[in-house]
Amino acid sequence: LWVPSEAAFITYFKEKQLSSLSALSDTAAWALCQRHVVPGTALPLRQLAPGLPITNLRGENLSLELGADTLLNQAPLRSARSDRYAQNGVLHELEAVLD
């Protein structure tokens, strides 16, 4: 699961001129959530590699870049906040909302 940080959501709402997530239609909110979920995988960051197919619930392919900065679809990934294990997956914090 790719989780946008609180700051990422604040920036997203400001750019979209929205007051909050509840300002989105149910369809738009669901689509936004689906962009951040990769079904069937629970990989820590160290097991992800460029070229590894990453497809979200919407069927969109995500691109991962590793290096001095780690990027997912050009959104900076906060390595310090990656690999947070949950009962049914792994959370990785993004510094942007995938839109």
PDB file of C-alpha atoms in Angstrom:
ATOM      1  CA  LEU A   1       0.000   0.000   0.000  1.00  0.00           C
ATOM      2  CA  TRP A   2       1.419   3.371  -1.023  1.00  0.00           C
ATOM      3  CA  VAL A   3       0.247   5.853   1.604  1.00  0.00           C
ATOM      4  CA  PRO A   4       0.418   9.602   0.953  1.00  0.00           C
ATOM      5  CA  SER A   5       1.621  11.612   3.946  1.00  0.00           C
ATOM      6  CA  GLU A   6      -0.594  14.187   5.606  1.00  0.00           C
ATOM      7  CA  ALA A   7       1.448  16.936   3.924  1.00  0.00           C
ATOM      8  CA  ALA A   8       0.899  15.226   0.564  1.00  0.00           C
ATOM      9  CA  PHE A   9      -2.865  15.326   1.058  1.00  0.00           C
ATOM     10  CA  ILE A  10      -2.771  18.981   2.131  1.00  0.00           C
ATOM     11  CA  THR A  11      -0.871  19.866  -1.051  1.00  0.00           C
ATOM     12  CA  TYR A  12      -3.207  17.731  -3.176  1.00  0.00           C
ATOM     13  CA  PHE A  13      -6.337  19.366  -1.738  1.00  0.00           C
ATOM     14  CA  LYS A  14      -4.855  22.823  -2.242  1.00  0.00           C
ATOM     15  CA  GLU A  15      -3.894  22.080  -5.879  1.00  0.00           C
ATOM     16  CA  LYS A  16      -7.348  20.638  -6.601  1.00  0.00           C
ATOM     17  CA  GLN A  17      -9.099  23.419  -4.647  1.00  0.00           C
ATOM     18  CA  LEU A  18     -10.785  20.885  -2.363  1.00  0.00           C
ATOM     19  CA  SER A  19     -11.556  21.370   1.304  1.00  0.00           C
ATOM     20  CA  SER A  20     -11.021  17.688   2.174  1.00  0.00           C
ATOM     21  CA  LEU A  21     -11.369  14.139   0.893  1.00  0.00           C
ATOM     22  CA  SER A  22     -15.103  14.347   1.538  1.00  0.00           C
ATOM     23  CA  ALA A  23     -15.303  17.035  -1.171  1.00  0.00           C
ATOM     24  CA  LEU A  24     -14.610  14.316  -3.769  1.00  0.00           C
ATOM     25  CA  SER A  25     -17.441  12.278  -5.221  1.00  0.00           C
ATOM     26  CA  ASP A  26     -17.594   8.664  -4.051  1.00  0.00           C
ATOM     27  CA  THR A  27     -16.379   7.557  -7.486  1.00  0.00           C
ATOM     28  CA  ALA A  28     -13.409   9.948  -7.457  1.00  0.00           C
ATOM     29  CA  ALA A  29     -12.476   9.023  -3.873  1.00  0.00           C
ATOM     30  CA  TRP A  30     -12.621   5.301  -4.710  1.00  0.00           C
ATOM     31  CA  ALA A  31     -10.449   5.823  -7.806  1.00  0.00           C
ATOM     32  CA  LEU A  32      -7.928   7.771  -5.736  1.00  0.00           C
ATOM     33  CA  CYS A  33      -7.754   4.965  -3.171  1.00  0.00           C
ATOM     34  CA  GLN A  34      -7.371   2.308  -5.878  1.00  0.00           C
ATOM     35  CA  ARG A  35      -4.310   4.098  -7.280  1.00  0.00           C
ATOM     36  CA  HIS A  36      -2.463   3.507  -4.011  1.00  0.00           C
ATOM     37  CA  VAL A  37      -3.200  -0.207  -3.537  1.00  0.00           C
ATOM     38  CA  VAL A  38      -1.153  -2.975  -5.153  1.00  0.00           C
ATOM     39  CA  PRO A  39      -3.038  -6.247  -4.649  1.00  0.00           C
ATOM     40  CA  GLY A  40      -1.337  -9.532  -3.962  1.00  0.00           C
ATOM     41  CA  THR A  41       1.980  -8.093  -2.828  1.00  0.00           C
ATOM     42  CA  ALA A  42       3.487  -7.380   0.549  1.00  0.00           C
ATOM     43  CA  LEU A  43       7.048  -6.519  -0.373  1.00  0.00           C
ATOM     44  CA  PRO A  44       9.446  -4.466   1.721  1.00  0.00           C
ATOM     45  CA  LEU A  45      11.244  -1.702  -0.169  1.00  0.00           C
ATOM     46  CA  ARG A  46      14.504  -3.677  -0.330  1.00  0.00           C
ATOM     47  CA  GLN A  47      12.728  -6.366  -2.404  1.00  0.00           C
ATOM     48  CA  LEU A  48      11.368  -3.889  -4.930  1.00  0.00           C
ATOM     49  CA  ALA A  49      13.502  -3.258  -7.976  1.00  0.00           C
ATOM     50  CA  PRO A  50      13.263  -1.144 -11.107  1.00  0.00           C
ATOM     51  CA  GLY A  51      11.493  -3.140 -13.782  1.00  0.00           C
ATOM     52  CA  LEU A  52       9.478  -5.131 -11.257  1.00  0.00           C
ATOM     53  CA  PRO A  53       5.892  -4.975 -12.512  1.00  0.00           C
ATOM     54  CA  ILE A  54       3.785  -2.980 -10.059  1.00  0.00           C
ATOM     55  CA  THR A  55       0.109  -2.727 -11.012  1.00  0.00           C
ATOM     56  CA  ASN A  56      -2.425  -0.965  -8.814  1.00  0.00           C
ATOM     57  CA  LEU A  57      -6.103  -1.854  -8.300  1.00  0.00           C
ATOM     58  CA  ARG A  58      -7.064   0.375 -11.248  1.00  0.00           C
ATOM     59  CA  GLY A  59      -4.882  -1.758 -13.534  1.00  0.00           C
ATOM     60  CA  GLU A  60      -2.378   1.066 -13.984  1.00  0.00           C
ATOM     61  CA  ASN A  61       1.316   0.241 -14.118  1.00  0.00           C
ATOM     62  CA  LEU A  62       3.454   2.144 -11.623  1.00  0.00           C
ATOM     63  CA  SER A  63       7.094   2.976 -12.306  1.00  0.00           C
ATOM     64  CA  LEU A  64       9.657   2.643  -9.537  1.00  0.00           C
ATOM     65  CA  GLU A  65      12.999   4.462  -9.628  1.00  0.00           C
ATOM     66  CA  LEU A  66      15.681   3.653  -7.089  1.00  0.00           C
ATOM     67  CA  GLY A  67      18.778   5.705  -6.431  1.00  0.00           C
ATOM     68  CA  ALA A  68      19.682   8.649  -4.226  1.00  0.00           C
ATOM     69  CA  ASP A  69      15.949   9.354  -4.260  1.00  0.00           C
ATOM     70  CA  THR A  70      13.341   6.644  -4.478  1.00  0.00           C
ATOM     71  CA  LEU A  71      10.408   7.600  -6.688  1.00  0.00           C
ATOM     72  CA  LEU A  72       7.096   5.923  -7.462  1.00  0.00           C
ATOM     73  CA  ASN A  73       5.473   7.463 -10.546  1.00  0.00           C
ATOM     74  CA  GLN A  74       7.685  10.500  -9.890  1.00  0.00           C
ATOM     75  CA  ALA A  75       6.337  10.809  -6.300  1.00  0.00           C
ATOM     76  CA  PRO A  76       9.148  10.819  -3.717  1.00  0.00           C
ATOM     77  CA  LEU A  77       9.010   7.815  -1.413  1.00  0.00           C
ATOM     78  CA  ARG A  78      10.064   8.371   2.173  1.00  0.00           C
ATOM     79  CA  SER A  79      12.395   5.463   2.824  1.00  0.00           C
ATOM     80  CA  ALA A  80      12.430   6.213   6.545  1.00  0.00           C
ATOM     81  CA  ARG A  81       8.702   5.598   6.590  1.00  0.00           C
ATOM     82  CA  SER A  82       8.662   2.560   4.358  1.00  0.00           C
ATOM     83  CA  ASP A  83       8.270  -1.048   5.335  1.00  0.00           C
ATOM     84  CA  ARG A  84       5.613  -0.436   7.968  1.00  0.00           C
ATOM     85  CA  TYR A  85       4.116  -3.878   8.403  1.00  0.00           C
ATOM     86  CA  ALA A  86       0.383  -4.320   8.833  1.00  0.00           C
ATOM     87  CA  GLN A  87      -1.579  -7.511   9.330  1.00  0.00           C
ATOM     88  CA  ASN A  88      -2.282  -7.835   5.615  1.00  0.00           C
ATOM     89  CA  GLY A  89       0.487  -5.907   3.866  1.00  0.00           C
ATOM     90  CA  VAL A  90       3.320  -3.409   3.909  1.00  0.00           C
ATOM     91  CA  LEU A  91       2.882   0.372   3.993  1.00  0.00           C
ATOM     92  CA  HIS A  92       5.194   2.763   2.133  1.00  0.00           C
ATOM     93  CA  GLU A  93       4.748   6.505   2.686  1.00  0.00           C
ATOM     94  CA  LEU A  94       4.706   8.822  -0.336  1.00  0.00           C
ATOM     95  CA  GLU A  95       5.349  12.548  -0.325  1.00  0.00           C
ATOM     96  CA  ALA A  96       2.698  13.040  -3.027  1.00  0.00           C
ATOM     97  CA  VAL A  97      -0.731  11.708  -3.964  1.00  0.00           C
ATOM     98  CA  LEU A  98      -0.819   9.482  -7.061  1.00  0.00           C
ATOM     99  CA  ASP A  99      -3.347  11.181  -9.307  1.00  0.00           C
TER     100      ASP A  99
END
